[in-house]
Amino acid sequence: MDFNAKKENTMRTIIRNGRIITASDDYSADIYIEGEKIHTIGTNLNMVADKEIDAHGLLVMPGGIDPHVHLDMPFMGTYSSDNYETGTRAALHGGTTMVIDFVLQTQGKSLQSALDEWKGRSNGNAVGDYSFHMAVTDFNESTKKEIAQIILEEGITSFKTFMAYKGALMIDDRQMIGLMQEVKKHGGLINVHATNGDMIDYLIAKHRSEGKLSPLYHYLSQPEVTEAEASGRFADMADYTGCRGYIVHLTCEGALNAVRNSTKRNQHVHVETCIQYLLLDASLYEQNFEGAKYVMSPPLRKEKDRETLWAGIKQGLVNVVATDNCPFMWEQKLMGKDDFSKIPNGHPAIEHRMELLFSEGVAKGRISLNKFVEVASTNAAMIFGMFPTKGTIAVGSDADILIFDPNEKHTISASSHHMNVDYSAYEGREVTGKVKTVLLRGQVAIEGGVCKLEKGYGKFVKRKTTSSGDRVIG
C-alpha cells in the first residue's frame, strides 16, 4: 500500500531560533512548516503550530542528499546487507533525507525489467525518500528505444555506465558514445564508473598467478593510472557528444587532473568523491585480512590524493561528497579470505557521511559551512533535477531539515550505528558535530536518537531534466 496516499501530512511545525545555513546563506530565523512544505521563514513568527522545536545554538540545514548508494544490491553471488528499510533509516539517523540508488540492467535483458526488479525491493519499504539512476550494461537498439520512456515517464534522468567489470557491467566506447547521444537528445546525464577495466583485469590475473592474494593486491590491481586514463577518456567522449557527464567516486590526483584539463576547453564535468576517500588511505590494506573491510572500487588512495580532493572541493572541481554505500557483513567479506578478487566490494557509510564531513571539513577549517551544505545536499539536487524542491531551505521547498549541534562530540561504533552491518569502517573515531533532529517532508523523522517514521513513508522522487543541472554552486 502507498503510505503517502493512505495518510496525508497535515502537521504544522515551527522551528525557532535556529541559525539557518544553505549553500549561499547564513542567518537566524524561524521556519514555519505546513504539511510537507516550508511555508514561511522570518523572525518572531506568531503562527499556531502543532509542534515547536527550539533550535537555539544549533545549525538548521537542508537534509542531506546522498546520490550514490547501493541497497539490497546483488553482487558476486550475494546482496549488500542494507535494504531499503535499514539503509534509508540509517541515512535519516545521519541527517540524510534522500538517497539515489542504482538500478542495474542485466546484460541481455531490458531496462524496464531491471527497473521492475528494483521497484519490487523498494516499493513500500523505504523510510526516507529515494530515487534511481539507471545503470546501462547492454546498450543496443532495443535499449536505445527505452531511454526516452525512462526519462520522461519514470523520472529517471541519469544513466550509469561502467568502464570496468567486463562480462557483467562494462560497456565499450562504441556503446558509450551511442548512449551519450541518445541520453543527450532527451535531456539526461551520464554517470560513469571511470576505471580502465582491461588493465585492472590484467593486473588481477597477474597477481593471482603469482600467489599474491591478500587485500593489499586489490589496491595494487587498481593503480592511479587506471582511474586517470578512464576519467580523461570519459571527459573526451562527453565533450565530443555534448552530453552532460558526472564521474562517480573519484579518488585521486590523476583523475582530478584529467577533469581539470577538460576545463581548458570550457567543458564542465561534474565530479563526486566519497567520504572515505577524504578520510582514509591505502595503508589500511596492510592489515592482513582486516584490510577486507576497506575493499571497494576504486580502492583507497594515498595521503596526497586526500589533500587533492579537499583542495578540489574548495576549488569547485569536486561538486558532491557521497558514500557509495554498499555494506557487507563480515561473513560475506570472508568469501575472499583466500583470494582478494572474491571479496565483495563495498563499505558502510550512509549513516556517517554528514557528521564525518562536518567534523573533518568544517570543524577542522578545511571547508565553510556553506560549502558543507553545497557538497552534501544542494549540488546533488541541482545536478539531478530536484532543486529547489530538495537541497535547500526556502519557501515552497520540501521541509527536509537537519537540526545539528556543531559542538557535540561523540564516537562512532558498530555497537551504536543503525546500518545493518556488523563492523564499522570508522570504529572508535571521535567526531565533532551531531545530528539532533531530522524532518522529512514536514514529519519528524529522527528525534532524541529515535526514528519516528515507519517504513513506507519514504517516497520515490521523480526527477526533472533541467538546465539547472549544468549549474552548481562553487
Coordinates of C-alpha atoms in Angstrom, one line a residue:
M1 CA 0.0 0.0 0.0
D2 CA 1.2 3.5 -0.7
F3 CA 1.8 5.1 2.7
N4 CA 1.6 8.6 1.2
A5 CA -1.8 8.1 -0.3
K6 CA -3.1 6.5 2.9
K7 CA -2.2 9.3 5.3
E8 CA -1.8 13.0 4.3
N9 CA 0.6 15.0 6.4
T10 CA -1.3 18.0 7.9
M11 CA 1.3 18.8 10.6
R12 CA 2.1 22.4 11.4
T13 CA 5.6 22.9 12.9
I14 CA 7.7 25.8 13.9
I15 CA 11.5 25.6 14.2
R16 CA 12.5 28.6 16.3
N17 CA 15.8 30.4 17.0
G18 CA 18.0 28.4 14.6
R19 CA 21.0 29.5 12.6
I20 CA 19.9 28.7 9.1
I21 CA 22.7 27.6 6.7
T22 CA 22.2 27.0 3.0
A23 CA 24.7 26.8 0.2
S24 CA 24.7 30.6 -0.1
D25 CA 23.1 31.9 3.2
D26 CA 23.8 32.1 6.9
Y27 CA 21.2 33.9 9.1
S28 CA 19.0 33.5 12.1
A29 CA 15.2 33.0 11.7
D30 CA 12.2 30.8 12.5
I31 CA 10.8 28.3 9.9
Y32 CA 7.1 27.6 9.8
I33 CA 6.1 24.3 8.1
E34 CA 2.6 23.3 6.8
G35 CA 2.3 19.7 5.8
E36 CA 5.2 18.7 3.7
K37 CA 6.4 22.2 2.6
I38 CA 8.2 25.2 4.1
H39 CA 5.5 27.9 4.3
T40 CA 7.2 30.9 5.9
I41 CA 10.7 32.0 7.0
G42 CA 11.0 35.0 9.3
T43 CA 11.8 36.3 12.8
N44 CA 9.5 36.0 15.7
L45 CA 6.8 34.1 13.8
N46 CA 3.4 34.0 15.6
M47 CA 1.8 31.2 13.7
V48 CA -0.1 28.5 15.6
A49 CA 1.7 25.1 15.3
D50 CA 1.1 21.6 16.4
K51 CA 4.8 21.3 17.3
E52 CA 7.5 23.7 18.2
I53 CA 11.2 22.9 18.1
D54 CA 13.7 25.2 19.8
A55 CA 16.9 25.3 17.7
H56 CA 18.8 27.9 19.8
G57 CA 22.5 27.3 19.5
L58 CA 22.0 24.8 16.7
L59 CA 22.5 24.8 12.9
V60 CA 19.4 24.4 10.7
M61 CA 20.3 23.0 7.3
P62 CA 18.7 21.2 4.3
G63 CA 18.6 17.4 4.7
G64 CA 21.5 15.7 3.1
I65 CA 21.2 14.1 -0.3
D66 CA 23.4 11.0 -1.0
P67 CA 23.3 10.4 -4.7
H68 CA 25.4 7.2 -4.6
V69 CA 24.1 4.2 -2.6
H70 CA 23.6 0.5 -3.2
L71 CA 20.8 -1.0 -1.2
D72 CA 19.9 -4.7 -1.4
M73 CA 22.2 -4.9 -4.4
P74 CA 23.2 -8.3 -6.0
F75 CA 27.0 -8.6 -6.2
M76 CA 29.3 -11.5 -6.5
G77 CA 26.7 -14.1 -5.6
T78 CA 25.4 -12.2 -2.5
Y79 CA 23.5 -9.0 -1.7
S80 CA 24.6 -5.8 0.1
S81 CA 23.4 -6.1 3.7
D82 CA 21.4 -2.8 3.9
N83 CA 18.0 -2.9 2.3
Y84 CA 15.6 0.0 1.6
E85 CA 14.3 0.0 5.1
T86 CA 17.5 -0.3 7.1
G87 CA 19.5 1.8 4.7
T88 CA 17.2 4.8 4.4
R89 CA 16.5 4.6 8.2
A90 CA 20.3 4.7 8.9
A91 CA 20.6 7.6 6.4
L92 CA 18.0 9.6 8.4
H93 CA 19.8 9.0 11.6
G94 CA 22.8 10.6 10.0
G95 CA 20.9 13.6 8.6
T96 CA 20.5 12.3 5.0
T97 CA 16.8 12.6 4.0
M98 CA 17.2 11.5 0.3
V99 CA 19.3 8.9 -1.5
I100 CA 19.7 7.8 -5.1
D101 CA 20.3 4.1 -5.7
F102 CA 21.4 2.3 -8.9
V103 CA 19.2 0.0 -11.0
L104 CA 21.5 -2.5 -12.7
Q105 CA 20.4 -3.8 -16.1
T106 CA 21.2 -7.5 -16.6
Q107 CA 23.0 -7.9 -19.9
G108 CA 20.6 -9.4 -22.4
K109 CA 17.5 -8.0 -20.7
S110 CA 15.6 -4.7 -20.9
L111 CA 16.0 -1.6 -18.7
Q112 CA 12.3 -1.9 -17.8
S113 CA 12.8 -5.4 -16.4
A114 CA 15.6 -4.2 -14.2
L115 CA 13.5 -1.3 -13.0
D116 CA 10.7 -3.6 -12.2
E117 CA 13.1 -5.7 -10.1
W118 CA 14.3 -2.8 -8.1
K119 CA 10.8 -1.4 -7.6
G120 CA 9.9 -4.8 -6.1
R121 CA 12.6 -4.3 -3.5
S122 CA 12.0 -0.6 -2.8
N123 CA 8.2 -0.1 -3.0
G124 CA 6.7 0.3 0.4
N125 CA 9.9 -0.4 2.2
A126 CA 11.8 2.9 2.3
V127 CA 11.7 5.1 5.4
G128 CA 13.5 8.1 3.7
D129 CA 13.0 9.5 0.2
Y130 CA 14.8 7.9 -2.7
S131 CA 15.3 7.9 -6.5
F132 CA 17.1 5.8 -9.0
H133 CA 19.9 6.1 -11.6
M134 CA 19.6 3.6 -14.4
A135 CA 22.8 1.6 -15.0
V136 CA 23.0 0.6 -18.7
T137 CA 25.2 -2.5 -19.1
D138 CA 23.9 -3.6 -22.6
F139 CA 23.3 -0.7 -24.9
N140 CA 21.7 -1.9 -28.2
E141 CA 18.8 -0.9 -30.4
S142 CA 16.2 -2.2 -28.0
T143 CA 17.8 -0.4 -25.1
K144 CA 18.0 2.8 -27.1
K145 CA 14.3 2.8 -27.6
E146 CA 13.7 2.7 -23.8
I147 CA 15.7 5.8 -22.9
A148 CA 13.0 8.4 -23.6
Q149 CA 10.4 6.5 -21.6
I150 CA 12.7 6.0 -18.7
I151 CA 13.5 9.8 -18.6
L152 CA 10.1 11.3 -19.4
E153 CA 7.7 8.8 -17.8
E154 CA 9.7 7.2 -14.9
G155 CA 11.5 10.4 -14.0
I156 CA 14.9 8.7 -14.0
T157 CA 17.1 11.3 -15.7
S158 CA 20.6 9.9 -15.1
F159 CA 22.2 6.8 -16.6
K160 CA 25.2 5.0 -15.1
T161 CA 27.9 3.3 -17.2
F162 CA 30.8 1.2 -16.2
M163 CA 34.2 1.3 -17.8
A164 CA 35.2 -1.9 -15.8
Y165 CA 33.8 -5.3 -14.8
K166 CA 33.9 -6.8 -18.3
G167 CA 31.3 -9.5 -18.9
A168 CA 28.9 -8.2 -16.2
L169 CA 28.6 -4.4 -16.2
M170 CA 31.1 -2.9 -18.6
I171 CA 30.2 -1.3 -21.9
D172 CA 32.7 -0.4 -24.6
D173 CA 33.4 3.0 -26.0
R174 CA 31.2 2.4 -29.0
Q175 CA 28.2 1.7 -26.7
M176 CA 29.2 4.7 -24.6
I177 CA 29.1 7.1 -27.5
G178 CA 25.7 5.8 -28.7
L179 CA 24.2 6.0 -25.2
M180 CA 25.5 9.5 -24.7
Q181 CA 24.0 10.7 -27.9
E182 CA 20.6 9.2 -27.0
V183 CA 20.6 10.5 -23.4
K184 CA 21.6 14.0 -24.6
K185 CA 18.7 14.0 -27.0
H186 CA 16.3 13.6 -24.1
G187 CA 18.0 15.9 -21.6
G188 CA 19.6 13.3 -19.4
L189 CA 23.0 12.9 -17.8
I190 CA 25.6 10.1 -17.9
N191 CA 27.2 8.9 -14.6
V192 CA 30.4 6.9 -15.0
H193 CA 32.5 4.4 -13.0
A194 CA 35.7 5.6 -14.7
T195 CA 38.4 3.0 -14.3
N196 CA 40.3 1.1 -17.1
G197 CA 38.7 -2.4 -16.7
D198 CA 41.0 -4.2 -19.2
M199 CA 44.2 -3.0 -17.3
I200 CA 42.7 -3.9 -13.9
D201 CA 41.7 -7.4 -15.2
Y202 CA 45.2 -7.9 -16.4
L203 CA 46.7 -6.9 -13.0
I204 CA 44.3 -9.0 -11.1
A205 CA 45.1 -12.1 -13.1
K206 CA 48.9 -11.4 -12.8
H207 CA 48.8 -11.1 -9.0
R208 CA 46.6 -14.2 -8.6
S209 CA 49.0 -16.2 -10.8
E210 CA 51.9 -15.1 -8.6
G211 CA 50.0 -16.2 -5.4
K212 CA 49.5 -12.6 -4.2
L213 CA 46.1 -13.0 -2.7
S214 CA 45.8 -10.6 0.3
P215 CA 43.6 -7.5 0.3
L216 CA 46.7 -5.4 -0.5
Y217 CA 46.6 -6.7 -4.0
H218 CA 43.1 -5.4 -4.6
Y219 CA 44.7 -2.0 -4.2
L220 CA 47.7 -2.8 -6.3
S221 CA 45.5 -4.1 -9.1
Q222 CA 43.9 -0.7 -9.5
P223 CA 46.7 1.9 -9.7
E224 CA 46.0 5.6 -10.1
V225 CA 46.7 5.4 -13.8
T226 CA 43.7 3.2 -14.4
E227 CA 41.4 5.9 -13.0
A228 CA 43.2 8.8 -14.5
E229 CA 43.1 7.3 -18.0
A230 CA 39.4 6.4 -17.9
S231 CA 38.4 9.7 -16.5
G232 CA 40.1 11.6 -19.3
R233 CA 38.7 9.2 -21.9
F234 CA 35.2 9.7 -20.5
A235 CA 35.6 13.5 -20.5
D236 CA 36.7 13.4 -24.1
M237 CA 33.7 11.3 -25.1
A238 CA 31.3 13.6 -23.2
D239 CA 32.9 16.6 -24.9
Y240 CA 32.5 15.1 -28.3
T241 CA 28.9 14.2 -27.9
G242 CA 27.9 17.3 -25.8
C243 CA 26.4 15.1 -23.2
R244 CA 26.4 16.1 -19.6
G245 CA 28.8 13.9 -17.6
Y246 CA 29.3 13.0 -14.0
I247 CA 32.2 10.9 -12.6
V248 CA 31.2 9.0 -9.5
H249 CA 33.5 8.2 -6.6
L250 CA 36.6 10.0 -8.0
T251 CA 39.5 9.2 -5.7
C252 CA 42.9 10.5 -6.9
E253 CA 45.0 13.3 -8.1
G254 CA 45.5 11.9 -11.6
A255 CA 41.7 11.6 -12.2
L256 CA 41.0 15.0 -10.9
N257 CA 43.8 16.5 -13.1
A258 CA 42.1 14.8 -16.1
V259 CA 38.9 16.7 -15.2
R260 CA 41.0 19.9 -14.6
N261 CA 42.4 19.5 -18.1
S262 CA 38.9 19.3 -19.6
T263 CA 38.1 22.8 -18.2
K264 CA 40.7 24.2 -20.5
R265 CA 38.3 23.7 -23.4
N266 CA 35.4 25.2 -21.3
Q267 CA 33.9 21.8 -20.6
H268 CA 32.2 21.1 -17.2
V269 CA 32.4 17.5 -15.9
H270 CA 30.6 17.0 -12.6
V271 CA 32.7 15.3 -10.0
E272 CA 31.7 13.2 -7.0
T273 CA 34.0 11.9 -4.4
C274 CA 33.1 9.9 -1.3
I275 CA 33.6 10.4 2.4
Q276 CA 36.0 7.5 2.7
Y277 CA 38.4 9.0 0.1
L278 CA 38.6 12.2 2.1
L279 CA 39.4 10.4 5.4
L280 CA 41.0 7.0 4.9
D281 CA 44.1 5.8 3.0
A282 CA 45.7 2.7 1.4
S283 CA 47.8 1.9 4.5
L284 CA 44.7 0.1 5.8
Y285 CA 45.2 -2.6 3.2
E286 CA 48.4 -3.7 5.0
Q287 CA 46.4 -5.1 8.0
N288 CA 46.3 -8.7 6.7
F289 CA 42.7 -9.7 6.1
E290 CA 41.3 -6.9 8.3
G291 CA 42.0 -4.8 5.2
A292 CA 39.0 -6.5 3.6
K293 CA 36.8 -4.0 5.4
Y294 CA 38.1 -1.4 3.1
V295 CA 38.0 -3.3 -0.2
M296 CA 36.0 -1.1 -2.5
S297 CA 36.4 0.0 -6.1
P298 CA 38.2 2.3 -6.7
P299 CA 40.3 1.5 -3.7
L300 CA 41.5 3.9 -1.0
R301 CA 44.5 6.0 -2.2
K302 CA 47.4 7.9 -0.8
E303 CA 47.6 10.9 1.6
K304 CA 48.4 13.2 -1.4
D305 CA 45.2 12.2 -3.0
R306 CA 43.2 13.1 0.1
E307 CA 44.7 16.5 0.1
T308 CA 44.0 16.9 -3.6
L309 CA 40.3 16.0 -3.1
W310 CA 39.9 18.5 -0.2
A311 CA 41.5 21.2 -2.4
G312 CA 39.2 20.1 -5.3
I313 CA 36.2 20.8 -3.1
K314 CA 37.4 24.3 -2.3
Q315 CA 38.2 24.9 -6.0
G316 CA 34.8 23.8 -7.2
L317 CA 36.1 20.9 -9.2
V318 CA 34.6 18.4 -6.8
N319 CA 30.9 19.1 -6.6
V320 CA 29.4 16.3 -4.4
V321 CA 30.5 14.2 -1.4
A322 CA 28.6 10.9 -1.4
T323 CA 29.2 7.4 0.1
D324 CA 29.0 4.6 -2.5
N325 CA 27.4 2.9 0.5
C326 CA 27.4 -0.9 -0.2
P327 CA 27.9 -2.7 3.1
F328 CA 28.5 -6.4 3.5
M329 CA 28.6 -8.4 6.7
W330 CA 32.0 -9.7 7.8
E331 CA 30.9 -13.2 7.0
Q332 CA 30.2 -12.1 3.4
K333 CA 33.7 -10.4 3.3
L334 CA 35.2 -13.7 4.3
M335 CA 34.2 -15.1 0.9
G336 CA 37.5 -13.7 -0.2
K337 CA 39.7 -14.8 2.7
D338 CA 41.9 -16.8 0.3
D339 CA 41.6 -14.6 -2.8
F340 CA 41.2 -10.8 -2.8
S341 CA 39.3 -10.9 -6.1
K342 CA 36.4 -12.7 -4.3
I343 CA 36.0 -10.1 -1.5
P344 CA 32.6 -8.3 -2.1
N345 CA 33.4 -4.7 -2.8
G346 CA 31.8 -2.2 -0.5
H347 CA 31.9 0.0 2.6
P348 CA 29.2 1.1 5.1
A349 CA 28.9 4.9 5.4
I350 CA 25.4 6.0 4.7
E351 CA 24.8 7.0 8.3
H352 CA 28.0 8.8 9.0
R353 CA 28.7 10.9 5.9
M354 CA 27.3 14.2 7.2
E355 CA 28.9 14.0 10.6
L356 CA 32.2 12.9 9.3
L357 CA 32.2 15.6 6.6
F358 CA 31.3 18.3 9.2
S359 CA 33.9 17.1 11.7
E360 CA 36.8 16.7 9.2
G361 CA 35.8 19.6 6.9
V362 CA 34.1 22.4 8.8
A363 CA 35.3 21.8 12.4
K364 CA 38.9 21.5 11.2
G365 CA 38.7 24.6 9.0
R366 CA 39.0 22.8 5.6
I367 CA 35.6 24.0 4.2
S368 CA 33.0 26.6 5.2
L369 CA 29.5 25.8 6.4
N370 CA 28.1 26.9 3.1
K371 CA 30.4 24.6 1.2
F372 CA 29.4 21.8 3.5
V373 CA 25.7 22.2 2.6
E374 CA 26.6 22.7 -1.1
V375 CA 28.5 19.4 -1.4
A376 CA 26.4 17.4 1.0
S377 CA 23.0 18.4 -0.4
T378 CA 22.5 21.3 -2.8
N379 CA 24.7 20.4 -5.7
A380 CA 23.2 16.9 -5.9
A381 CA 19.7 18.4 -6.0
M382 CA 20.8 20.8 -8.8
I383 CA 22.7 18.2 -10.9
F384 CA 20.0 15.5 -10.7
G385 CA 16.9 17.7 -11.3
M386 CA 15.4 18.1 -7.8
F387 CA 16.3 21.7 -6.9
P388 CA 14.7 23.7 -5.3
T389 CA 12.2 21.1 -4.1
K390 CA 15.1 19.4 -2.4
G391 CA 18.5 20.6 -1.4
T392 CA 17.7 24.0 0.2
I393 CA 15.7 25.8 2.8
A394 CA 13.3 28.1 1.0
V395 CA 9.6 28.9 0.9
G396 CA 7.9 26.2 -1.1
S397 CA 10.7 23.7 -0.7
D398 CA 10.1 20.3 0.9
A399 CA 10.6 20.5 4.6
D400 CA 13.6 18.2 4.6
I401 CA 15.5 19.7 7.5
L402 CA 18.5 18.8 9.6
I403 CA 19.0 20.3 13.1
F404 CA 22.6 19.9 14.1
D405 CA 24.8 20.6 17.1
P406 CA 28.1 21.8 15.8
N407 CA 29.9 21.3 19.1
E408 CA 28.8 17.9 20.5
K409 CA 31.5 15.2 20.4
H410 CA 30.7 11.5 20.1
T411 CA 32.3 8.3 19.0
I412 CA 31.4 6.1 16.0
S413 CA 31.0 2.4 16.7
A414 CA 29.3 -0.6 15.2
S415 CA 27.6 -1.1 18.6
S416 CA 25.6 2.1 18.2
H417 CA 25.1 2.6 14.5
H418 CA 21.9 1.8 12.6
M419 CA 23.3 0.3 9.4
N420 CA 22.7 -3.5 9.0
V421 CA 26.4 -4.4 9.2
D422 CA 28.5 -5.9 12.0
Y423 CA 31.5 -3.7 11.8
S424 CA 32.3 0.0 11.3
A425 CA 35.0 1.4 9.0
Y426 CA 35.3 4.2 11.5
E427 CA 35.3 2.2 14.8
G428 CA 36.4 4.4 17.7
R429 CA 36.7 7.6 15.7
E430 CA 35.6 10.7 17.7
V431 CA 33.7 13.3 15.7
T432 CA 32.7 16.8 16.4
G433 CA 29.1 17.6 15.4
K434 CA 26.0 15.6 15.9
V435 CA 22.6 15.2 14.3
K436 CA 19.9 16.2 16.8
T437 CA 16.6 16.3 14.9
V438 CA 15.7 15.5 11.3
L439 CA 12.4 16.3 9.5
L440 CA 11.4 14.6 6.2
R441 CA 8.7 16.4 4.3
G442 CA 7.5 18.1 7.5
Q443 CA 7.4 15.0 9.7
V444 CA 9.8 14.5 12.5
A445 CA 12.0 11.6 11.3
I446 CA 14.7 11.5 14.0
E447 CA 14.4 12.9 17.5
G448 CA 16.4 12.0 20.5
G449 CA 18.2 9.3 18.6
V450 CA 14.9 7.5 17.8
C451 CA 13.4 7.1 14.3
K452 CA 9.8 8.3 14.4
L453 CA 8.8 7.1 10.9
E454 CA 7.7 3.7 9.7
K455 CA 8.9 2.0 6.5
G456 CA 6.8 3.1 3.6
Y457 CA 6.9 6.8 4.5
G458 CA 9.8 7.3 2.1
K459 CA 8.6 8.0 -1.4
F460 CA 10.2 7.7 -4.9
V461 CA 11.1 11.1 -6.3
K462 CA 10.7 11.6 -10.0
R463 CA 13.3 14.0 -11.3
K464 CA 13.3 16.7 -13.9
T465 CA 15.5 17.3 -16.9
T466 CA 16.7 20.8 -16.3
S467 CA 19.4 23.1 -17.4
S468 CA 20.0 23.9 -13.8
G469 CA 21.9 20.6 -13.7
D470 CA 24.7 22.5 -15.6
R471 CA 24.8 25.0 -12.7
V472 CA 26.4 24.1 -9.5
I473 CA 27.4 26.4 -6.7
G474 CA 31.1 26.8 -6.1

